[in-house]
């Protein structure tokens, strides 16, 4: 009875609820915007960036369709096993390695960005290595846990961020200046479309990482798909409000001065003209966005490694080994923050397209081919 109870508890923590799964559409998708995505978008489309969010969100529906098609025809496999099933051990392993390397590079870039953010705005007198360690330890610890536990962390982060968003909006409404939205489309449609493409790439690629969760680990419910739709609309609303509030409160001239305008706008937030200086607390939502992406990306990499290494004791140390490697790389490559910013702006979109989208598209093509082949065989047998 005791063994059966333990097995049931282990199975419970290894499964993610339908709502926990849906919250991943929010918690792992916003991390690359602070200081990277929004900065790049504002540089291109200026005060029309809020329109780019809508364009990017609409095109992201294509990625969600790809995600669901792959998962529907995955035969209860995660992306690691699915690639091997579709293309054989060699090609499948190559695709999986490309995905893992790309994710490792993205973790390095996003950690460099958030640690610089924390150092500049919170801890200017603290060595950046201490800040890096503060982020890496919880990432390594959480990545060792089951997807069920990570799903519960995601739910907590989702609810906390929801409250923070609500408070920040209330505090910013009195500061709005509608004139800051003018002129509309001053430079034409092209900058807005280019900016929308950046939003599409940065928001969409984390969704494809959800293929690492096999269907049998997701507790389905009657309204599973509805929850995903609601969360998707909520994320679009969050990103839209972050962008448009930055424009309405700060204006383009002020936005051009700062790398983190969505944080600077929080400095203007006051609750009922009584509670001021709330920006440090409200900005915790940005930190949690980065942490959740890094945890999930590390979990993706760990899933691949677990299938290669059977020694359980060795596996538990691997996230910490990866964290040490990340720490060393950050110290070697990005001693100066401007080098990191320039590298990220120049290459991040290419890294995502080549390292994430390209392998996933190959998986999609393989999945479509196998689905068509199965359908043809079923038709022949029916005849």
PDB file of N, CA and C in Angstrom, residues 53-114:
ATOM      1  N   UNK A  53       2.574  44.693 -32.163  1.00  0.00           N
ATOM      2  CA  UNK A  53       2.203  43.630 -31.215  1.00  0.00           C
ATOM      3  C   UNK A  53       0.982  42.872 -31.722  1.00  0.00           C
ATOM      4  N   UNK A  54       0.010  43.615 -32.215  1.00  0.00           N
ATOM      5  CA  UNK A  54      -1.216  42.976 -32.736  1.00  0.00           C
ATOM      6  C   UNK A  54      -0.884  42.116 -33.957  1.00  0.00           C
ATOM      7  N   UNK A  55      -0.066  42.657 -34.860  1.00  0.00           N
ATOM      8  CA  UNK A  55       0.337  41.901 -36.058  1.00  0.00           C
ATOM      9  C   UNK A  55       1.102  40.642 -35.663  1.00  0.00           C
ATOM     10  N   UNK A  56       2.053  40.797 -34.749  1.00  0.00           N
ATOM     11  CA  UNK A  56       2.845  39.659 -34.302  1.00  0.00           C
ATOM     12  C   UNK A  56       2.013  38.603 -33.603  1.00  0.00           C
ATOM     13  N   UNK A  57       1.045  39.048 -32.813  1.00  0.00           N
ATOM     14  CA  UNK A  57       0.174  38.109 -32.104  1.00  0.00           C
ATOM     15  C   UNK A  57      -0.692  37.306 -33.076  1.00  0.00           C
ATOM     16  N   UNK A  58      -1.222  37.976 -34.087  1.00  0.00           N
ATOM     17  CA  UNK A  58      -2.062  37.285 -35.082  1.00  0.00           C
ATOM     18  C   UNK A  58      -1.255  36.237 -35.844  1.00  0.00           C
ATOM     19  N   UNK A  59      -0.027  36.574 -36.228  1.00  0.00           N
ATOM     20  CA  UNK A  59       0.797  35.610 -36.966  1.00  0.00           C
ATOM     21  C   UNK A  59       1.268  34.472 -36.059  1.00  0.00           C
ATOM     22  N   UNK A  60       1.297  34.708 -34.749  1.00  0.00           N
ATOM     23  CA  UNK A  60       1.701  33.662 -33.812  1.00  0.00           C
ATOM     24  C   UNK A  60       0.706  32.500 -33.773  1.00  0.00           C
ATOM     25  N   UNK A  61      -0.498  32.740 -34.258  1.00  0.00           N
ATOM     26  CA  UNK A  61      -1.499  31.669 -34.329  1.00  0.00           C
ATOM     27  C   UNK A  61      -0.979  30.527 -35.216  1.00  0.00           C
ATOM     28  N   UNK A  62      -0.172  30.872 -36.218  1.00  0.00           N
ATOM     29  CA  UNK A  62       0.434  29.852 -37.092  1.00  0.00           C
ATOM     30  C   UNK A  62       1.313  28.913 -36.260  1.00  0.00           C
ATOM     31  N   UNK A  63       2.111  29.491 -35.350  1.00  0.00           N
ATOM     32  CA  UNK A  63       2.990  28.680 -34.499  1.00  0.00           C
ATOM     33  C   UNK A  63       2.184  27.773 -33.577  1.00  0.00           C
ATOM     34  N   UNK A  64       1.094  28.302 -33.039  1.00  0.00           N
ATOM     35  CA  UNK A  64       0.240  27.489 -32.166  1.00  0.00           C
ATOM     36  C   UNK A  64      -0.353  26.324 -32.949  1.00  0.00           C
ATOM     37  N   UNK A  65      -0.737  26.580 -34.209  1.00  0.00           N
ATOM     38  CA  UNK A  65      -1.272  25.515 -35.065  1.00  0.00           C
ATOM     39  C   UNK A  65      -0.206  24.447 -35.323  1.00  0.00           C
ATOM     40  N   UNK A  66       1.040  24.883 -35.559  1.00  0.00           N
ATOM     41  CA  UNK A  66       2.148  23.939 -35.763  1.00  0.00           C
ATOM     42  C   UNK A  66       2.365  23.096 -34.512  1.00  0.00           C
ATOM     43  N   UNK A  67       2.357  23.764 -33.355  1.00  0.00           N
ATOM     44  CA  UNK A  67       2.534  23.068 -32.081  1.00  0.00           C
ATOM     45  C   UNK A  67       1.489  21.976 -31.903  1.00  0.00           C
ATOM     46  N   UNK A  68       0.235  22.325 -32.141  1.00  0.00           N
ATOM     47  CA  UNK A  68      -0.841  21.359 -31.911  1.00  0.00           C
ATOM     48  C   UNK A  68      -0.832  20.247 -32.952  1.00  0.00           C
ATOM     49  N   UNK A  69      -0.423  20.548 -34.174  1.00  0.00           N
ATOM     50  CA  UNK A  69      -0.349  19.491 -35.187  1.00  0.00           C
ATOM     51  C   UNK A  69       0.725  18.473 -34.809  1.00  0.00           C
ATOM     52  N   UNK A  70       1.896  18.983 -34.408  1.00  0.00           N
ATOM     53  CA  UNK A  70       2.985  18.080 -34.018  1.00  0.00           C
ATOM     54  C   UNK A  70       2.579  17.227 -32.828  1.00  0.00           C
ATOM     55  N   UNK A  71       1.960  17.860 -31.820  1.00  0.00           N
ATOM     56  CA  UNK A  71       1.579  17.113 -30.617  1.00  0.00           C
ATOM     57  C   UNK A  71       0.460  16.112 -30.911  1.00  0.00           C
ATOM     58  N   UNK A  72      -0.431  16.478 -31.817  1.00  0.00           N
ATOM     59  CA  UNK A  72      -1.535  15.578 -32.160  1.00  0.00           C
ATOM     60  C   UNK A  72      -1.029  14.309 -32.839  1.00  0.00           C
ATOM     61  N   UNK A  73       0.039  14.427 -33.626  1.00  0.00           N
ATOM     62  CA  UNK A  73       0.570  13.276 -34.368  1.00  0.00           C
ATOM     63  C   UNK A  73       1.902  12.784 -33.774  1.00  0.00           C
ATOM     64  N   UNK A  74       2.125  13.072 -32.506  1.00  0.00           N
ATOM     65  CA  UNK A  74       3.401  12.704 -31.884  1.00  0.00           C
ATOM     66  C   UNK A  74       3.413  11.291 -31.315  1.00  0.00           C
ATOM     67  N   UNK A  75       2.241  10.643 -31.322  1.00  0.00           N
ATOM     68  CA  UNK A  75       2.121   9.288 -30.765  1.00  0.00           C
ATOM     69  C   UNK A  75       2.597   9.237 -29.311  1.00  0.00           C
ATOM     70  N   UNK A  76       2.217  10.263 -28.554  1.00  0.00           N
ATOM     71  CA  UNK A  76       2.564  10.356 -27.122  1.00  0.00           C
ATOM     72  C   UNK A  76       4.071  10.418 -26.867  1.00  0.00           C
ATOM     73  N   UNK A  77       4.821  10.877 -27.836  1.00  0.00           N
ATOM     74  CA  UNK A  77       6.266  11.050 -27.661  1.00  0.00           C
ATOM     75  C   UNK A  77       6.587  12.530 -27.449  1.00  0.00           C
ATOM     76  N   UNK A  78       7.673  12.794 -26.738  1.00  0.00           N
ATOM     77  CA  UNK A  78       8.182  14.163 -26.697  1.00  0.00           C
ATOM     78  C   UNK A  78       8.988  14.417 -27.972  1.00  0.00           C
ATOM     79  N   UNK A  79       9.414  15.652 -28.178  1.00  0.00           N
ATOM     80  CA  UNK A  79      10.087  16.028 -29.422  1.00  0.00           C
ATOM     81  C   UNK A  79      11.395  15.262 -29.618  1.00  0.00           C
ATOM     82  N   UNK A  80      12.052  14.913 -28.516  1.00  0.00           N
ATOM     83  CA  UNK A  80      13.327  14.178 -28.602  1.00  0.00           C
ATOM     84  C   UNK A  80      13.101  12.808 -29.236  1.00  0.00           C
ATOM     85  N   UNK A  81      12.135  12.064 -28.690  1.00  0.00           N
ATOM     86  CA  UNK A  81      11.837  10.729 -29.221  1.00  0.00           C
ATOM     87  C   UNK A  81      11.139  10.799 -30.574  1.00  0.00           C
ATOM     88  N   UNK A  82      10.341  11.835 -30.783  1.00  0.00           N
ATOM     89  CA  UNK A  82       9.621  11.982 -32.053  1.00  0.00           C
ATOM     90  C   UNK A  82      10.600  12.168 -33.211  1.00  0.00           C
ATOM     91  N   UNK A  83      11.622  12.993 -33.013  1.00  0.00           N
ATOM     92  CA  UNK A  83      12.621  13.200 -34.068  1.00  0.00           C
ATOM     93  C   UNK A  83      13.341  11.904 -34.429  1.00  0.00           C
ATOM     94  N   UNK A  84      13.665  11.104 -33.429  1.00  0.00           N
ATOM     95  CA  UNK A  84      14.311   9.820 -33.689  1.00  0.00           C
ATOM     96  C   UNK A  84      13.365   8.865 -34.405  1.00  0.00           C
ATOM     97  N   UNK A  85      12.084   8.913 -34.031  1.00  0.00           N
ATOM     98  CA  UNK A  85      11.095   8.053 -34.665  1.00  0.00           C
ATOM     99  C   UNK A  85      10.875   8.427 -36.134  1.00  0.00           C
ATOM    100  N   UNK A  86      10.914   9.730 -36.414  1.00  0.00           N
ATOM    101  CA  UNK A  86      10.652  10.211 -37.775  1.00  0.00           C
ATOM    102  C   UNK A  86      11.855  10.055 -38.698  1.00  0.00           C
ATOM    103  N   UNK A  87      13.063  10.349 -38.174  1.00  0.00           N
ATOM    104  CA  UNK A  87      14.233  10.462 -39.051  1.00  0.00           C
ATOM    105  C   UNK A  87      15.353   9.464 -38.745  1.00  0.00           C
ATOM    106  N   UNK A  88      15.137   8.607 -37.758  1.00  0.00           N
ATOM    107  CA  UNK A  88      16.201   7.673 -37.388  1.00  0.00           C
ATOM    108  C   UNK A  88      17.085   8.251 -36.302  1.00  0.00           C
ATOM    109  N   UNK A  89      17.917   7.430 -35.738  1.00  0.00           N
ATOM    110  CA  UNK A  89      18.724   7.827 -34.579  1.00  0.00           C
ATOM    111  C   UNK A  89      19.716   8.933 -34.909  1.00  0.00           C
ATOM    112  N   UNK A  90      20.389   8.848 -36.063  1.00  0.00           N
ATOM    113  CA  UNK A  90      21.450   9.809 -36.387  1.00  0.00           C
ATOM    114  C   UNK A  90      20.882  11.197 -36.662  1.00  0.00           C
ATOM    115  N   UNK A  91      19.988  11.294 -37.651  1.00  0.00           N
ATOM    116  CA  UNK A  91      19.422  12.602 -38.016  1.00  0.00           C
ATOM    117  C   UNK A  91      18.585  13.164 -36.868  1.00  0.00           C
ATOM    118  N   UNK A  92      17.831  12.293 -36.212  1.00  0.00           N
ATOM    119  CA  UNK A  92      17.025  12.730 -35.072  1.00  0.00           C
ATOM    120  C   UNK A  92      17.876  13.324 -33.966  1.00  0.00           C
ATOM    121  N   UNK A  93      19.003  12.659 -33.666  1.00  0.00           N
ATOM    122  CA  UNK A  93      19.911  13.157 -32.628  1.00  0.00           C
ATOM    123  C   UNK A  93      20.536  14.494 -33.044  1.00  0.00           C
ATOM    124  N   UNK A  94      20.876  14.630 -34.313  1.00  0.00           N
ATOM    125  CA  UNK A  94      21.441  15.905 -34.812  1.00  0.00           C
ATOM    126  C   UNK A  94      20.441  17.043 -34.615  1.00  0.00           C
ATOM    127  N   UNK A  95      19.192  16.810 -34.970  1.00  0.00           N
ATOM    128  CA  UNK A  95      18.147  17.830 -34.781  1.00  0.00           C
ATOM    129  C   UNK A  95      18.009  18.201 -33.304  1.00  0.00           C
ATOM    130  N   UNK A  96      18.018  17.193 -32.441  1.00  0.00           N
ATOM    131  CA  UNK A  96      17.880  17.430 -31.006  1.00  0.00           C
ATOM    132  C   UNK A  96      19.071  18.207 -30.445  1.00  0.00           C
ATOM    133  N   UNK A  97      20.270  17.902 -30.929  1.00  0.00           N
ATOM    134  CA  UNK A  97      21.469  18.613 -30.477  1.00  0.00           C
ATOM    135  C   UNK A  97      21.424  20.077 -30.908  1.00  0.00           C
ATOM    136  N   UNK A  98      20.967  20.321 -32.143  1.00  0.00           N
ATOM    137  CA  UNK A  98      20.836  21.706 -32.630  1.00  0.00           C
ATOM    138  C   UNK A  98      19.878  22.492 -31.727  1.00  0.00           C
ATOM    139  N   UNK A  99      18.753  21.890 -31.386  1.00  0.00           N
ATOM    140  CA  UNK A  99      17.778  22.534 -30.506  1.00  0.00           C
ATOM    141  C   UNK A  99      18.400  22.855 -29.146  1.00  0.00           C
ATOM    142  N   UNK A 100      19.121  21.895 -28.582  1.00  0.00           N
ATOM    143  CA  UNK A 100      19.707  22.074 -27.248  1.00  0.00           C
ATOM    144  C   UNK A 100      20.802  23.135 -27.254  1.00  0.00           C
ATOM    145  N   UNK A 101      21.635  23.143 -28.295  1.00  0.00           N
ATOM    146  CA  UNK A 101      22.696  24.158 -28.383  1.00  0.00           C
ATOM    147  C   UNK A 101      22.088  25.549 -28.526  1.00  0.00           C
ATOM    148  N   UNK A 102      21.066  25.664 -29.370  1.00  0.00           N
ATOM    149  CA  UNK A 102      20.397  26.955 -29.555  1.00  0.00           C
ATOM    150  C   UNK A 102      19.800  27.446 -28.235  1.00  0.00           C
ATOM    151  N   UNK A 103      19.184  26.534 -27.497  1.00  0.00           N
ATOM    152  CA  UNK A 103      18.590  26.914 -26.209  1.00  0.00           C
ATOM    153  C   UNK A 103      19.657  27.339 -25.212  1.00  0.00           C
ATOM    154  N   UNK A 104      20.783  26.652 -25.216  1.00  0.00           N
ATOM    155  CA  UNK A 104      21.875  27.019 -24.313  1.00  0.00           C
ATOM    156  C   UNK A 104      22.387  28.425 -24.623  1.00  0.00           C
ATOM    157  N   UNK A 105      22.529  28.732 -25.898  1.00  0.00           N
ATOM    158  CA  UNK A 105      22.960  30.079 -26.310  1.00  0.00           C
ATOM    159  C   UNK A 105      21.934  31.123 -25.883  1.00  0.00           C
ATOM    160  N   UNK A 106      20.653  30.801 -26.047  1.00  0.00           N
ATOM    161  CA  UNK A 106      19.590  31.740 -25.681  1.00  0.00           C
ATOM    162  C   UNK A 106      19.532  31.962 -24.172  1.00  0.00           C
ATOM    163  N   UNK A 107      19.769  30.919 -23.395  1.00  0.00           N
ATOM    164  CA  UNK A 107      19.831  31.073 -21.936  1.00  0.00           C
ATOM    165  C   UNK A 107      20.961  32.031 -21.564  1.00  0.00           C
ATOM    166  N   UNK A 108      22.109  31.860 -22.204  1.00  0.00           N
ATOM    167  CA  UNK A 108      23.262  32.731 -21.940  1.00  0.00           C
ATOM    168  C   UNK A 108      22.917  34.192 -22.255  1.00  0.00           C
ATOM    169  N   UNK A 109      22.285  34.422 -23.405  1.00  0.00           N
ATOM    170  CA  UNK A 109      21.961  35.795 -23.815  1.00  0.00           C
ATOM    171  C   UNK A 109      20.932  36.442 -22.904  1.00  0.00           C
ATOM    172  N   UNK A 110      19.908  35.673 -22.538  1.00  0.00           N
ATOM    173  CA  UNK A 110      18.846  36.262 -21.718  1.00  0.00           C
ATOM    174  C   UNK A 110      19.323  36.507 -20.287  1.00  0.00           C
ATOM    175  N   UNK A 111      20.212  35.637 -19.795  1.00  0.00           N
ATOM    176  CA  UNK A 111      20.769  35.845 -18.451  1.00  0.00           C
ATOM    177  C   UNK A 111      21.686  37.066 -18.416  1.00  0.00           C
ATOM    178  N   UNK A 112      22.465  37.236 -19.476  1.00  0.00           N
ATOM    179  CA  UNK A 112      23.315  38.423 -19.554  1.00  0.00           C
ATOM    180  C   UNK A 112      22.464  39.683 -19.530  1.00  0.00           C
ATOM    181  N   UNK A 113      21.366  39.663 -20.238  1.00  0.00           N
ATOM    182  CA  UNK A 113      20.484  40.826 -20.310  1.00  0.00           C
ATOM    183  C   UNK A 113      19.854  41.143 -18.948  1.00  0.00           C
ATOM    184  N   UNK A 114      19.295  40.110 -18.289  1.00  0.00           N
ATOM    185  CA  UNK A 114      18.589  40.361 -17.029  1.00  0.00           C
ATOM    186  C   UNK A 114      19.553  40.710 -15.904  1.00  0.00           C
TER     187      UNK A 114
END
